[in-house]
mmCIF file of N, CA and C in Angstrom:
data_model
loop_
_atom_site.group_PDB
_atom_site.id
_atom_site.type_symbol
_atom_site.label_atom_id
_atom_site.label_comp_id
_atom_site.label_asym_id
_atom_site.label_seq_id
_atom_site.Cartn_x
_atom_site.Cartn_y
_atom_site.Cartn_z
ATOM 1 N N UNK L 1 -1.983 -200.896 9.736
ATOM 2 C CA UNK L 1 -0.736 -200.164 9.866
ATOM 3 C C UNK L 1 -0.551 -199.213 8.681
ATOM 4 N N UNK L 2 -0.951 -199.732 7.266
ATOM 5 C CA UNK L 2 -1.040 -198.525 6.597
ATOM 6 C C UNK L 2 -1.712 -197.514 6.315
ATOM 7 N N UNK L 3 -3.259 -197.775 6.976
ATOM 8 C CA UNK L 3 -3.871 -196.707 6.899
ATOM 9 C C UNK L 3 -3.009 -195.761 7.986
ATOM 10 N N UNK L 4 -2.682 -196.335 9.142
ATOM 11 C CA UNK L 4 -1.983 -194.785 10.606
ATOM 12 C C UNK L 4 -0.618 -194.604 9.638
ATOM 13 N N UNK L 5 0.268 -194.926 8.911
ATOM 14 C CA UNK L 5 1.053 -194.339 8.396
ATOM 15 C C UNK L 5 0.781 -193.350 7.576
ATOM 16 N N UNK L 6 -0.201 -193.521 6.402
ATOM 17 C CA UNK L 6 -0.924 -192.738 5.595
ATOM 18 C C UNK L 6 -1.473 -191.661 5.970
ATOM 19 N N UNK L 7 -1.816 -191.488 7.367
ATOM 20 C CA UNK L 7 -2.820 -190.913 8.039
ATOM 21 C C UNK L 7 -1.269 -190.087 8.607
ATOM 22 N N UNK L 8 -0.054 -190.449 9.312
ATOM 23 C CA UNK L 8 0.764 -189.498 9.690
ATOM 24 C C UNK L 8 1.399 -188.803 8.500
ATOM 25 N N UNK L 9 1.774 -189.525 7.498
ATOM 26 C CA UNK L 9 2.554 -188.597 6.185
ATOM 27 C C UNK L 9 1.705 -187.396 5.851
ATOM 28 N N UNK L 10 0.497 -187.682 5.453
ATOM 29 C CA UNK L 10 -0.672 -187.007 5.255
ATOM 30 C C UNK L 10 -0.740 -185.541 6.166
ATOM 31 N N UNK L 11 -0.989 -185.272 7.886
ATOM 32 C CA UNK L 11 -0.790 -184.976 8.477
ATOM 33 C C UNK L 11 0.789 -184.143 8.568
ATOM 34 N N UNK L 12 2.214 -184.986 8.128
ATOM 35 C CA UNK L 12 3.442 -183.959 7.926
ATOM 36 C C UNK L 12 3.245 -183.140 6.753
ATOM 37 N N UNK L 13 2.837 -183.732 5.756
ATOM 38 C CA UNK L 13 2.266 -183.353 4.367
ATOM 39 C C UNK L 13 1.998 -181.881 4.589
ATOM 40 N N UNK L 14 0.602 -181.680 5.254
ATOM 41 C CA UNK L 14 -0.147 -180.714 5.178
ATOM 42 C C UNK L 14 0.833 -179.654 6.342
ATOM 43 N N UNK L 15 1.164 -180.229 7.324
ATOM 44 C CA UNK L 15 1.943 -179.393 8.331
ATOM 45 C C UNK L 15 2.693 -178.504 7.183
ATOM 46 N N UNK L 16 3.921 -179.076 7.016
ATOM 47 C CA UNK L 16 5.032 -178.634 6.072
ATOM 48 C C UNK L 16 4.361 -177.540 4.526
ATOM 49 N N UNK L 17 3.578 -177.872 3.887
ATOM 50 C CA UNK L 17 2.481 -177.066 3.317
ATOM 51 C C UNK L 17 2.448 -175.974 3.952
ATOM 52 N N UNK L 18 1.945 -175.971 5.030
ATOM 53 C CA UNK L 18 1.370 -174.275 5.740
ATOM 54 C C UNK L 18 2.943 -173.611 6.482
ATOM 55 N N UNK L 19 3.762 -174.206 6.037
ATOM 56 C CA UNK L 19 5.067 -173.832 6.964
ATOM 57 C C UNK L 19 5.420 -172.640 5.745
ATOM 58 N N UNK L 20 6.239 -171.164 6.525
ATOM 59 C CA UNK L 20 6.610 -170.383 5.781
ATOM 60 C C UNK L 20 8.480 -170.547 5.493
ATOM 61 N N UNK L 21 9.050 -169.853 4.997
ATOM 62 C CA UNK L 21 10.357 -169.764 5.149
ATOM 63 C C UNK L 21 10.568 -169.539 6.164
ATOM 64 N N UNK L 22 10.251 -168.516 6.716
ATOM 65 C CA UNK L 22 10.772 -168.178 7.886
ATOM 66 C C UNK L 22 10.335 -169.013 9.023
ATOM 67 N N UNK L 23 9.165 -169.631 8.982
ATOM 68 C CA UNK L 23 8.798 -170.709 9.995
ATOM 69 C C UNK L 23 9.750 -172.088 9.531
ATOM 70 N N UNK L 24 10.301 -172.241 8.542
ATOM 71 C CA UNK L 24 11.229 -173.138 8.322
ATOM 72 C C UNK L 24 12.535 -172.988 9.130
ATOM 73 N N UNK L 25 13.016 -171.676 8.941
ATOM 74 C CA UNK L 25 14.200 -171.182 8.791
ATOM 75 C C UNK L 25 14.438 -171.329 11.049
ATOM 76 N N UNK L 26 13.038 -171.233 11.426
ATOM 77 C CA UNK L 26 13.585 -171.260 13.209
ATOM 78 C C UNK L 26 14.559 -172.136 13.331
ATOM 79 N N UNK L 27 14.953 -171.990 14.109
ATOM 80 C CA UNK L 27 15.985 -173.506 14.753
ATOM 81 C C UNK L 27 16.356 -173.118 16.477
ATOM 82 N N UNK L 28 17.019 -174.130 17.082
ATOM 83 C CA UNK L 28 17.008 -174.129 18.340
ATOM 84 C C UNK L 28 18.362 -175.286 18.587
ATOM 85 N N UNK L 29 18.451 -175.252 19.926
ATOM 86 C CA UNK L 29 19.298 -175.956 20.476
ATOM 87 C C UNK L 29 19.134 -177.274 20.234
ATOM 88 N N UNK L 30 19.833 -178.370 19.911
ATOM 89 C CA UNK L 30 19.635 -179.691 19.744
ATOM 90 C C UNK L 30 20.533 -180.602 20.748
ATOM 91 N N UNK L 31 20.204 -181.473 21.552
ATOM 92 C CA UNK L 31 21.526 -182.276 22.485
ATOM 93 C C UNK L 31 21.813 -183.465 21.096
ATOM 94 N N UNK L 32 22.573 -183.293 20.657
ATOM 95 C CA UNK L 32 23.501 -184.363 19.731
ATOM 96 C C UNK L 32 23.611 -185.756 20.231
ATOM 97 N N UNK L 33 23.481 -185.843 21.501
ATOM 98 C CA UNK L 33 23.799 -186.856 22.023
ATOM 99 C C UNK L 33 22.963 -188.094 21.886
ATOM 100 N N UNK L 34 21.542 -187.622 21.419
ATOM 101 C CA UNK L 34 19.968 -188.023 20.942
ATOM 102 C C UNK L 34 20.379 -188.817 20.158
ATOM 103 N N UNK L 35 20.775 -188.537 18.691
ATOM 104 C CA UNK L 35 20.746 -189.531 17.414
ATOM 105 C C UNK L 35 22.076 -189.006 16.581
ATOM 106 N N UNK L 36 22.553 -189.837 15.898
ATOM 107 C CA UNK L 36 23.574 -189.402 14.869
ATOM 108 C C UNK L 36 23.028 -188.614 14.418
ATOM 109 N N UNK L 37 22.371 -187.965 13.337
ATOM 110 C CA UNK L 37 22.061 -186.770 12.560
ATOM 111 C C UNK L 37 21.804 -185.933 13.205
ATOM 112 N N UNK L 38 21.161 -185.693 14.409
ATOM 113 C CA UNK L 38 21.143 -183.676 15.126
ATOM 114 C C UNK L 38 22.544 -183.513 15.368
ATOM 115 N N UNK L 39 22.263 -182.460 15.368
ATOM 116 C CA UNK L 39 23.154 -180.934 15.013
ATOM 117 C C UNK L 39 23.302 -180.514 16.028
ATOM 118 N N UNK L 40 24.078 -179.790 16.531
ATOM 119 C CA UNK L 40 23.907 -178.572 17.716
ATOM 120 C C UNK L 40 22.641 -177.907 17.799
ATOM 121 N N UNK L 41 22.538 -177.635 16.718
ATOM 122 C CA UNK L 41 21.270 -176.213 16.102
ATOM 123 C C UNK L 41 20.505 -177.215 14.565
ATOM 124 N N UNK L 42 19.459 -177.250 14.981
ATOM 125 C CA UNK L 42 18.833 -177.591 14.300
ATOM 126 C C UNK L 42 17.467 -176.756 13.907
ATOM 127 N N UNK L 43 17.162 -176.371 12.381
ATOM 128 C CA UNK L 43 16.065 -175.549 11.840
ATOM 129 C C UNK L 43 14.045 -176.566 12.148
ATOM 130 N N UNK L 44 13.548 -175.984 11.777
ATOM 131 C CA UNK L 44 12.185 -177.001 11.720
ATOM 132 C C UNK L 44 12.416 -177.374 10.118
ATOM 133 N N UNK L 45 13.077 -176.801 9.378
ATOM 134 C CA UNK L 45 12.983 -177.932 8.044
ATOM 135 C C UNK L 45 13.997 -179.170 8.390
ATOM 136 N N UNK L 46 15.056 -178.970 9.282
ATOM 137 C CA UNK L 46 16.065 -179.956 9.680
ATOM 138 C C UNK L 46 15.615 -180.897 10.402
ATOM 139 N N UNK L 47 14.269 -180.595 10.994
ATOM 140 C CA UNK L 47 13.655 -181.710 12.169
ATOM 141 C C UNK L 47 12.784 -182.108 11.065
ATOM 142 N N UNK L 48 12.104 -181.391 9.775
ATOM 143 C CA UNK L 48 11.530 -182.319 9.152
ATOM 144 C C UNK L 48 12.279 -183.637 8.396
ATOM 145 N N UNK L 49 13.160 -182.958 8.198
ATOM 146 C CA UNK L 49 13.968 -183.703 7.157
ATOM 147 C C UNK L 49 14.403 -185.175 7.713
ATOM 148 N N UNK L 50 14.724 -185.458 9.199
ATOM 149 C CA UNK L 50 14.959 -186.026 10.437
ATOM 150 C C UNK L 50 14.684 -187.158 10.153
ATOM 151 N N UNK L 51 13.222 -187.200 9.794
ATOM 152 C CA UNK L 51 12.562 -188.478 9.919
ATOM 153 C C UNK L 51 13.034 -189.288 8.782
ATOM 154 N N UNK L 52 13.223 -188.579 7.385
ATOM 155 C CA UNK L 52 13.847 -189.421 6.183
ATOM 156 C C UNK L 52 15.111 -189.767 6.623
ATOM 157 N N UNK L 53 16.284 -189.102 7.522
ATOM 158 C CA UNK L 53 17.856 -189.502 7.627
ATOM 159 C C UNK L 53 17.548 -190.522 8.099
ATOM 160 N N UNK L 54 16.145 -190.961 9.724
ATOM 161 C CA UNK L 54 15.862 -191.985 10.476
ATOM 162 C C UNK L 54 15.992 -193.190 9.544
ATOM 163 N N UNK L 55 14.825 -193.215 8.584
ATOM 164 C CA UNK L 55 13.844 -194.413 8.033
ATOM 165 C C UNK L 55 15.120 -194.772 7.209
ATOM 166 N N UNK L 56 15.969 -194.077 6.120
ATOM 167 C CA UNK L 56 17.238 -194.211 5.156
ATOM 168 C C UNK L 56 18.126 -195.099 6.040
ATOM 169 N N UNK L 57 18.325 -194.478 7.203
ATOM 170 C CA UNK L 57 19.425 -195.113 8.424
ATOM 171 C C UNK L 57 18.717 -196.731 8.422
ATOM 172 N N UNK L 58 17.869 -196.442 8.932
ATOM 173 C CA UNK L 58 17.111 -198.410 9.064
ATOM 174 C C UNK L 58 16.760 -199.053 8.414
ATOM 175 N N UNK L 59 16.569 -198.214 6.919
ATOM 176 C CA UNK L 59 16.585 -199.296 5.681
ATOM 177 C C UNK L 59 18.356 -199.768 5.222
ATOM 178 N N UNK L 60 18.782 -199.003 5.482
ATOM 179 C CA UNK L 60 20.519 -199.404 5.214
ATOM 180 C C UNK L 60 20.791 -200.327 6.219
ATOM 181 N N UNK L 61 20.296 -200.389 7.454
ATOM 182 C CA UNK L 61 20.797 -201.483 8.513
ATOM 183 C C UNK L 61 19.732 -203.062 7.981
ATOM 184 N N UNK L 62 18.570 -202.719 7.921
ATOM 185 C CA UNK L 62 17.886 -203.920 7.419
ATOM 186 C C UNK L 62 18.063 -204.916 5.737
ATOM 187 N N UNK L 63 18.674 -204.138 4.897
ATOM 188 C CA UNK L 63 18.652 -204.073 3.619
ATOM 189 C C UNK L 63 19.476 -205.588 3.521
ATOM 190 N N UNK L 64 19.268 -206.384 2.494
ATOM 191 C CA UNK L 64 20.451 -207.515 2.209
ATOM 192 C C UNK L 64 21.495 -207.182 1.160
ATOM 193 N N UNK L 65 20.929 -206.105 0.489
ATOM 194 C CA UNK L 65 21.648 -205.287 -0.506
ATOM 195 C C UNK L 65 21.248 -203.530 -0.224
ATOM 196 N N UNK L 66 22.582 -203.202 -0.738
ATOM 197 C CA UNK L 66 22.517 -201.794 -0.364
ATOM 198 C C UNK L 66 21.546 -201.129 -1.566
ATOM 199 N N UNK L 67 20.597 -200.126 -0.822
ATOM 200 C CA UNK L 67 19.632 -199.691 -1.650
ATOM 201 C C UNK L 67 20.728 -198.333 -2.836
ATOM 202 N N UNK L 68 19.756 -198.338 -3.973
ATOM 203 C CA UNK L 68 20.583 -197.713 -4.775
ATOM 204 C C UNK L 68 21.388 -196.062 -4.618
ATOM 205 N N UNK L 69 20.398 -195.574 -3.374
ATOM 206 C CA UNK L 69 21.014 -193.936 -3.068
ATOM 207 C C UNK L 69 21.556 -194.263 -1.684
ATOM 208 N N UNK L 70 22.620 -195.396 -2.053
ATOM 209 C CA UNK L 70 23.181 -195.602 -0.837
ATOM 210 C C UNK L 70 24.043 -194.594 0.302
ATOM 211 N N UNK L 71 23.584 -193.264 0.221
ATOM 212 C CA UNK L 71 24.668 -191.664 0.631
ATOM 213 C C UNK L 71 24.298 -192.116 2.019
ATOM 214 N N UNK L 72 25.143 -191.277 3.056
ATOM 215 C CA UNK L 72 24.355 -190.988 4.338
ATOM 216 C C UNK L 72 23.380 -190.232 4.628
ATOM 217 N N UNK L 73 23.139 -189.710 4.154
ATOM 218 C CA UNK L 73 21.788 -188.626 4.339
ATOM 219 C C UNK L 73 22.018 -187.195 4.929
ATOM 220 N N UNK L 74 23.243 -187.289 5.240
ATOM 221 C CA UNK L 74 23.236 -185.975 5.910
ATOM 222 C C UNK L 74 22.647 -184.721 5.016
ATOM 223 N N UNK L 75 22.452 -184.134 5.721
ATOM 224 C CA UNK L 75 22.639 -182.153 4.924
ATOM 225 C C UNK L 75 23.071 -181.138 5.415
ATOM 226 N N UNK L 76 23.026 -180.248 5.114
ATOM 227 C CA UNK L 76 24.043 -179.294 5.615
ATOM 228 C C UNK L 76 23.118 -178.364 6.377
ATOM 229 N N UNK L 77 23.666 -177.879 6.953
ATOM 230 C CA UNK L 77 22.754 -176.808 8.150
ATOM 231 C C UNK L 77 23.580 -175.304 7.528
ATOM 232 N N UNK L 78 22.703 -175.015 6.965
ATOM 233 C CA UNK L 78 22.953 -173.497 6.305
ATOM 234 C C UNK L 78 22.480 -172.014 6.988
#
C-alpha cells in the first residue's frame, strides 16, 4: 500500500510540476452537491488542492485528539 501511494503522490507531484499558471488558473463548473469543499467553480489548482481538504477532513473525523492545524481547510477561490 505504500509503495501505490508513493507511486500516486509521485505521479500528482510531477503532474502539478508541468502545470502553468494559466493551466492552473482553468476552472469549470462544479455540482456542490458532491462533497463539502467544491465550489460552484472550481480552478485545477482547487481540484488539486481537493485531495488535502479530503485526507485533513478524515484525519479530523478519525483522530482521538485534534491534530495541531486543526482549521477547516477551506480556501478561497480567487
Amino acid at each position: 500500500m505504500t509503495a501505490l501511494l508513493d507511486a500516486v503522490i509521485g505521479t500528482l507531484q510531477r503532474g502539478l510540476a508541468a502545470e502553468t499558471e494559466r493551466s492552473l488558473a482553468w476552472s469549470m463548473h462544479v455540482p456542490t452537491g458532491w462533497d463539502p469543499y467544491f465550489t460552484p467553480r472550481m480552478s485545477v489548482l482547487d481540484v488539486y488542492h481537493f485531495g488535502t481538504q479530503h485526507f485533513d477532513h478524515h484525519r479530523r473525523q478519525l483522530a482521538l485528539t485534534p491534530p495541531a492545524d486543526s482549521g477547516n481547510g477551506a480556501i478561497s477561490s480567487g
